[in-house]
Short mmCIF file of C-alpha atoms in Angstrom, two decimals:
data_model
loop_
_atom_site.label_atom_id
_atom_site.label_comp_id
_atom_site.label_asym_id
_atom_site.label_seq_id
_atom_site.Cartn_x
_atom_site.Cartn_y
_atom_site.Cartn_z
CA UNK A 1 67.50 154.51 132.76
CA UNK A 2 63.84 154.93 133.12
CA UNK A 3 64.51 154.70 137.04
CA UNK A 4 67.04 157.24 136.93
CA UNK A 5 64.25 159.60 134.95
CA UNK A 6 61.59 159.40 137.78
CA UNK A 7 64.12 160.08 140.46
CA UNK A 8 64.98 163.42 138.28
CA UNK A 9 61.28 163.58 138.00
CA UNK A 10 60.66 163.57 141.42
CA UNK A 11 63.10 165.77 142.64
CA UNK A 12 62.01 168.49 140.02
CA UNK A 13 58.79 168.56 141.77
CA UNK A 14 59.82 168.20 145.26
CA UNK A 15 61.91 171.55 144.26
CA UNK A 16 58.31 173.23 142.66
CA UNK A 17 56.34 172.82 145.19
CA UNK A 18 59.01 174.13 147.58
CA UNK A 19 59.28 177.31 145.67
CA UNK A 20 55.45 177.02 145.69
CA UNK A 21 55.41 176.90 149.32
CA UNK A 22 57.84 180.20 149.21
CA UNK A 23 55.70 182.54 146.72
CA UNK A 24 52.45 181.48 148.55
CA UNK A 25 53.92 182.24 151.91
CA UNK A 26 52.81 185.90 153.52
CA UNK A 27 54.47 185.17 156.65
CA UNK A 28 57.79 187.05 157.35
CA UNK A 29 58.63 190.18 156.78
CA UNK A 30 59.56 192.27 153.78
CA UNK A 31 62.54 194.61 152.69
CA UNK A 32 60.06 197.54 151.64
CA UNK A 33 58.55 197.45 155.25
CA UNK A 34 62.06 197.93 156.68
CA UNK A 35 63.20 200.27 154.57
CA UNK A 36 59.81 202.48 155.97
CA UNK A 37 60.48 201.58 159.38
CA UNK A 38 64.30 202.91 159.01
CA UNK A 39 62.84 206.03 156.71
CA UNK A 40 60.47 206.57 159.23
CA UNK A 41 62.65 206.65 161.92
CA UNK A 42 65.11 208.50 160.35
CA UNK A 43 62.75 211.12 159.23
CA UNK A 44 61.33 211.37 163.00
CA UNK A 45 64.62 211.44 164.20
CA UNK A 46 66.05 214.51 162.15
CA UNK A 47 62.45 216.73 163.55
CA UNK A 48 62.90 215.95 166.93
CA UNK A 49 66.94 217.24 166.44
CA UNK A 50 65.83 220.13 164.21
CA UNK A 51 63.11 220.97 167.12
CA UNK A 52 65.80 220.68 169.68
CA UNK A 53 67.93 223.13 167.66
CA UNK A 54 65.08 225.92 167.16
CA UNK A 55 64.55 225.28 171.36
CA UNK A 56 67.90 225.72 172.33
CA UNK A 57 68.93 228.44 169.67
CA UNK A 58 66.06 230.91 170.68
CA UNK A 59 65.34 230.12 174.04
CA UNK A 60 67.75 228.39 176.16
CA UNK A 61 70.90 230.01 174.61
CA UNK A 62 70.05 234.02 174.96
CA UNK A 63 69.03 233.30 178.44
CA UNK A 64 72.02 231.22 179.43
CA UNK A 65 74.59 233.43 177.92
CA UNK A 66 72.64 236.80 179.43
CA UNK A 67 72.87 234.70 182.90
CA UNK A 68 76.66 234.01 182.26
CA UNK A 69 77.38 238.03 181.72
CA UNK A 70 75.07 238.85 184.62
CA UNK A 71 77.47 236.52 186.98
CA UNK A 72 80.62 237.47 185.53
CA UNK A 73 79.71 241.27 184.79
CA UNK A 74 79.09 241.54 188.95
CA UNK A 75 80.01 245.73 189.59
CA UNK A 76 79.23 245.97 193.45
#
């Protein structure tokens, strides 16, 4: 019986000191840091679109379609 005990013993703290090991450990990387890389990207992503959009819907657009009805609109 009293063998039986240490072996329980034993194991128990093979068990601590491996969830020791896993609290002490800074190595690795965290959920919270992806979820700011993803946010960041995300957030990065949608003003580069939204800068594209303002681009395109004041500049690139009025010209393009006053191009268009220049080349179709041709009187001569």
């Amino acid at each position: 019986m009293g063998e039986k005990m240490e072996h329980v013993k034993h194991a128990a703290e093979q068990k601590m000191w491996k969830v020791r090991a896993v609290l002490v450990d800074r190595s690795g990387e965290n959920f919270i840091d992806s979820a700011i890389k993803i946010l960041m990207a995300v957030v990065i992503g949608a003003l580069l679109l939204a800068g594209l959009y303002a681009l395109f819907s004041e500049n690139v657009l009025p010209t393009l379609s006053r191009r268009i009805t220049e080349m179709f609109n041709y009187a001569g």
